[in-house]
């Protein structure tokens, strides 16, 4: 029998668990993106629902009738884990999305080029990783995204794919509208865990206790590529998810 999971998760850049905001009517509440898990193996509720987000070319969940999941990584800096993660993804022939900030691209152009060359999507996590909810001026919002676009082009010679993830998971309705007007799709997530703190990395057992029972059809998975635990367990984790019947797609498929 499936056990109930009554965990409230509000996971931003630090992936701190808290209470998700309530949803009232068609309004999309500003603040931290949050999740409420009810039942093991089933999709959680998000701070906003699928239909609300679709109006603004945004998503946190794929088709829940299909055993397909979408693997994404956030990276604000590099600490030696990403190359191992890329090696594992290559071994499993899985393409992921990496949401990067300006500092990461400036300091690690070779890794950025490797991501592109190996078929991964590089997404926009903004130039400076500001709290975008506090940027009300559309021109200032656009500058944060467009600076990163220019940097990516300088490094790769390619246009940056227009997928946006708000820093810290903090957003507002105006942010979603501004991103859409710039041609971006906003990508939230439906599965994550506290993997960000390098001074208190979870054990393999702790990671699996969150990532295995909560996997679900259409899951958009957020992991941090700075996590040593993630780098160490990814091979086994992907194998276990495959054994559970899941296949992997890239985030562009969320918006078809």
JSON list of C-alpha atoms in Angstrom, two decimals, residues 156-252:
[
{"chain": "A", "resi": 156, "resn": "UNK", "atom": "CA", "xyz": [29.92, 28.79, -27.89]},
{"chain": "A", "resi": 157, "resn": "UNK", "atom": "CA", "xyz": [29.07, 30.75, -31.02]},
{"chain": "A", "resi": 158, "resn": "UNK", "atom": "CA", "xyz": [25.47, 29.62, -30.56]},
{"chain": "A", "resi": 159, "resn": "UNK", "atom": "CA", "xyz": [22.26, 31.23, -29.40]},
{"chain": "A", "resi": 160, "resn": "UNK", "atom": "CA", "xyz": [21.29, 30.39, -25.82]},
{"chain": "A", "resi": 161, "resn": "UNK", "atom": "CA", "xyz": [18.22, 28.11, -25.69]},
{"chain": "A", "resi": 162, "resn": "UNK", "atom": "CA", "xyz": [15.39, 30.15, -24.23]},
{"chain": "A", "resi": 163, "resn": "UNK", "atom": "CA", "xyz": [14.64, 28.23, -21.06]},
{"chain": "A", "resi": 164, "resn": "UNK", "atom": "CA", "xyz": [14.64, 30.23, -17.82]},
{"chain": "A", "resi": 165, "resn": "UNK", "atom": "CA", "xyz": [14.77, 29.16, -14.18]},
{"chain": "A", "resi": 166, "resn": "UNK", "atom": "CA", "xyz": [14.26, 31.90, -11.57]},
{"chain": "A", "resi": 167, "resn": "UNK", "atom": "CA", "xyz": [17.14, 32.16, -9.07]},
{"chain": "A", "resi": 168, "resn": "UNK", "atom": "CA", "xyz": [16.17, 30.80, -5.65]},
{"chain": "A", "resi": 169, "resn": "UNK", "atom": "CA", "xyz": [12.90, 29.67, -7.20]},
{"chain": "A", "resi": 170, "resn": "UNK", "atom": "CA", "xyz": [11.59, 33.15, -6.38]},
{"chain": "A", "resi": 171, "resn": "UNK", "atom": "CA", "xyz": [9.19, 34.59, -8.94]},
{"chain": "A", "resi": 172, "resn": "UNK", "atom": "CA", "xyz": [6.22, 36.84, -9.55]},
{"chain": "A", "resi": 173, "resn": "UNK", "atom": "CA", "xyz": [3.49, 37.03, -12.14]},
{"chain": "A", "resi": 174, "resn": "UNK", "atom": "CA", "xyz": [5.30, 39.97, -13.74]},
{"chain": "A", "resi": 175, "resn": "UNK", "atom": "CA", "xyz": [8.48, 37.86, -14.00]},
{"chain": "A", "resi": 176, "resn": "UNK", "atom": "CA", "xyz": [6.59, 35.13, -15.84]},
{"chain": "A", "resi": 177, "resn": "UNK", "atom": "CA", "xyz": [5.05, 37.68, -18.19]},
{"chain": "A", "resi": 178, "resn": "UNK", "atom": "CA", "xyz": [8.40, 39.38, -18.83]},
{"chain": "A", "resi": 179, "resn": "UNK", "atom": "CA", "xyz": [10.12, 36.06, -19.53]},
{"chain": "A", "resi": 180, "resn": "UNK", "atom": "CA", "xyz": [7.38, 35.07, -21.96]},
{"chain": "A", "resi": 181, "resn": "UNK", "atom": "CA", "xyz": [7.63, 38.41, -23.78]},
{"chain": "A", "resi": 182, "resn": "UNK", "atom": "CA", "xyz": [11.36, 37.75, -24.22]},
{"chain": "A", "resi": 183, "resn": "UNK", "atom": "CA", "xyz": [10.56, 34.39, -25.78]},
{"chain": "A", "resi": 184, "resn": "UNK", "atom": "CA", "xyz": [11.48, 32.30, -22.75]},
{"chain": "A", "resi": 185, "resn": "UNK", "atom": "CA", "xyz": [9.87, 29.20, -21.26]},
{"chain": "A", "resi": 186, "resn": "UNK", "atom": "CA", "xyz": [10.08, 29.19, -17.46]},
{"chain": "A", "resi": 187, "resn": "UNK", "atom": "CA", "xyz": [11.03, 25.82, -15.97]},
{"chain": "A", "resi": 188, "resn": "UNK", "atom": "CA", "xyz": [10.24, 25.06, -12.32]},
{"chain": "A", "resi": 189, "resn": "UNK", "atom": "CA", "xyz": [10.46, 21.51, -10.88]},
{"chain": "A", "resi": 190, "resn": "UNK", "atom": "CA", "xyz": [8.43, 18.78, -9.20]},
{"chain": "A", "resi": 191, "resn": "UNK", "atom": "CA", "xyz": [11.22, 16.85, -7.45]},
{"chain": "A", "resi": 192, "resn": "UNK", "atom": "CA", "xyz": [14.26, 18.07, -5.52]},
{"chain": "A", "resi": 193, "resn": "UNK", "atom": "CA", "xyz": [15.96, 17.52, -2.20]},
{"chain": "A", "resi": 194, "resn": "UNK", "atom": "CA", "xyz": [18.39, 19.29, 0.10]},
{"chain": "A", "resi": 195, "resn": "UNK", "atom": "CA", "xyz": [21.60, 18.70, -1.87]},
{"chain": "A", "resi": 196, "resn": "UNK", "atom": "CA", "xyz": [23.00, 22.24, -1.97]},
{"chain": "A", "resi": 197, "resn": "UNK", "atom": "CA", "xyz": [24.94, 22.47, 1.31]},
{"chain": "A", "resi": 198, "resn": "UNK", "atom": "CA", "xyz": [28.49, 21.27, 0.72]},
{"chain": "A", "resi": 199, "resn": "UNK", "atom": "CA", "xyz": [29.21, 21.44, 4.45]},
{"chain": "A", "resi": 200, "resn": "UNK", "atom": "CA", "xyz": [26.43, 18.94, 5.17]},
{"chain": "A", "resi": 201, "resn": "UNK", "atom": "CA", "xyz": [26.06, 16.70, 2.17]},
{"chain": "A", "resi": 202, "resn": "UNK", "atom": "CA", "xyz": [23.40, 13.97, 2.45]},
{"chain": "A", "resi": 203, "resn": "UNK", "atom": "CA", "xyz": [24.49, 10.36, 2.53]},
{"chain": "A", "resi": 204, "resn": "UNK", "atom": "CA", "xyz": [23.61, 8.07, -0.35]},
{"chain": "A", "resi": 205, "resn": "UNK", "atom": "CA", "xyz": [20.88, 6.53, 1.80]},
{"chain": "A", "resi": 206, "resn": "UNK", "atom": "CA", "xyz": [19.41, 9.93, 2.66]},
{"chain": "A", "resi": 207, "resn": "UNK", "atom": "CA", "xyz": [19.43, 10.96, -1.00]},
{"chain": "A", "resi": 208, "resn": "UNK", "atom": "CA", "xyz": [17.77, 7.73, -2.15]},
{"chain": "A", "resi": 209, "resn": "UNK", "atom": "CA", "xyz": [15.14, 8.02, 0.60]},
{"chain": "A", "resi": 210, "resn": "UNK", "atom": "CA", "xyz": [13.94, 11.25, -1.05]},
{"chain": "A", "resi": 211, "resn": "UNK", "atom": "CA", "xyz": [14.63, 10.66, -4.74]},
{"chain": "A", "resi": 212, "resn": "UNK", "atom": "CA", "xyz": [13.32, 7.12, -5.16]},
{"chain": "A", "resi": 213, "resn": "UNK", "atom": "CA", "xyz": [9.89, 7.14, -3.46]},
{"chain": "A", "resi": 214, "resn": "UNK", "atom": "CA", "xyz": [9.06, 10.62, -4.79]},
{"chain": "A", "resi": 215, "resn": "UNK", "atom": "CA", "xyz": [9.87, 9.97, -8.44]},
{"chain": "A", "resi": 216, "resn": "UNK", "atom": "CA", "xyz": [6.69, 10.20, -10.52]},
{"chain": "A", "resi": 217, "resn": "UNK", "atom": "CA", "xyz": [5.43, 10.36, -14.08]},
{"chain": "A", "resi": 218, "resn": "UNK", "atom": "CA", "xyz": [6.34, 13.65, -15.71]},
{"chain": "A", "resi": 219, "resn": "UNK", "atom": "CA", "xyz": [8.80, 14.62, -12.96]},
{"chain": "A", "resi": 220, "resn": "UNK", "atom": "CA", "xyz": [10.96, 17.65, -13.61]},
{"chain": "A", "resi": 221, "resn": "UNK", "atom": "CA", "xyz": [13.95, 16.83, -11.42]},
{"chain": "A", "resi": 222, "resn": "UNK", "atom": "CA", "xyz": [16.17, 19.53, -9.92]},
{"chain": "A", "resi": 223, "resn": "UNK", "atom": "CA", "xyz": [19.63, 18.52, -8.72]},
{"chain": "A", "resi": 224, "resn": "UNK", "atom": "CA", "xyz": [22.63, 20.73, -8.00]},
{"chain": "A", "resi": 225, "resn": "UNK", "atom": "CA", "xyz": [25.78, 19.92, -9.92]},
{"chain": "A", "resi": 226, "resn": "UNK", "atom": "CA", "xyz": [27.82, 21.21, -6.98]},
{"chain": "A", "resi": 227, "resn": "UNK", "atom": "CA", "xyz": [26.71, 18.25, -4.85]},
{"chain": "A", "resi": 228, "resn": "UNK", "atom": "CA", "xyz": [29.40, 15.62, -4.25]},
{"chain": "A", "resi": 229, "resn": "UNK", "atom": "CA", "xyz": [26.67, 13.20, -3.26]},
{"chain": "A", "resi": 230, "resn": "UNK", "atom": "CA", "xyz": [24.91, 13.70, -6.58]},
{"chain": "A", "resi": 231, "resn": "UNK", "atom": "CA", "xyz": [28.13, 13.12, -8.49]},
{"chain": "A", "resi": 232, "resn": "UNK", "atom": "CA", "xyz": [28.77, 9.91, -6.55]},
{"chain": "A", "resi": 233, "resn": "UNK", "atom": "CA", "xyz": [25.27, 8.41, -6.70]},
{"chain": "A", "resi": 234, "resn": "UNK", "atom": "CA", "xyz": [24.12, 9.54, -10.14]},
{"chain": "A", "resi": 235, "resn": "UNK", "atom": "CA", "xyz": [25.11, 6.37, -11.97]},
{"chain": "A", "resi": 236, "resn": "UNK", "atom": "CA", "xyz": [23.24, 4.16, -9.50]},
{"chain": "A", "resi": 237, "resn": "UNK", "atom": "CA", "xyz": [20.34, 6.61, -9.26]},
{"chain": "A", "resi": 238, "resn": "UNK", "atom": "CA", "xyz": [19.77, 6.69, -13.02]},
{"chain": "A", "resi": 239, "resn": "UNK", "atom": "CA", "xyz": [20.02, 2.90, -13.13]},
{"chain": "A", "resi": 240, "resn": "UNK", "atom": "CA", "xyz": [17.38, 2.56, -10.40]},
{"chain": "A", "resi": 241, "resn": "UNK", "atom": "CA", "xyz": [15.02, 5.00, -12.11]},
{"chain": "A", "resi": 242, "resn": "UNK", "atom": "CA", "xyz": [15.41, 3.09, -15.37]},
{"chain": "A", "resi": 243, "resn": "UNK", "atom": "CA", "xyz": [14.69, -0.19, -13.53]},
{"chain": "A", "resi": 244, "resn": "UNK", "atom": "CA", "xyz": [11.50, 1.45, -12.24]},
{"chain": "A", "resi": 245, "resn": "UNK", "atom": "CA", "xyz": [10.45, 1.95, -15.85]},
{"chain": "A", "resi": 246, "resn": "UNK", "atom": "CA", "xyz": [11.28, 5.62, -16.34]},
{"chain": "A", "resi": 247, "resn": "UNK", "atom": "CA", "xyz": [12.73, 7.11, -19.51]},
{"chain": "A", "resi": 248, "resn": "UNK", "atom": "CA", "xyz": [14.30, 10.54, -19.91]},
{"chain": "A", "resi": 249, "resn": "UNK", "atom": "CA", "xyz": [13.46, 13.49, -22.12]},
{"chain": "A", "resi": 250, "resn": "UNK", "atom": "CA", "xyz": [14.74, 17.07, -22.33]},
{"chain": "A", "resi": 251, "resn": "UNK", "atom": "CA", "xyz": [12.82, 20.11, -21.10]},
{"chain": "A", "resi": 252, "resn": "UNK", "atom": "CA", "xyz": [11.91, 21.26, -24.60]}
]
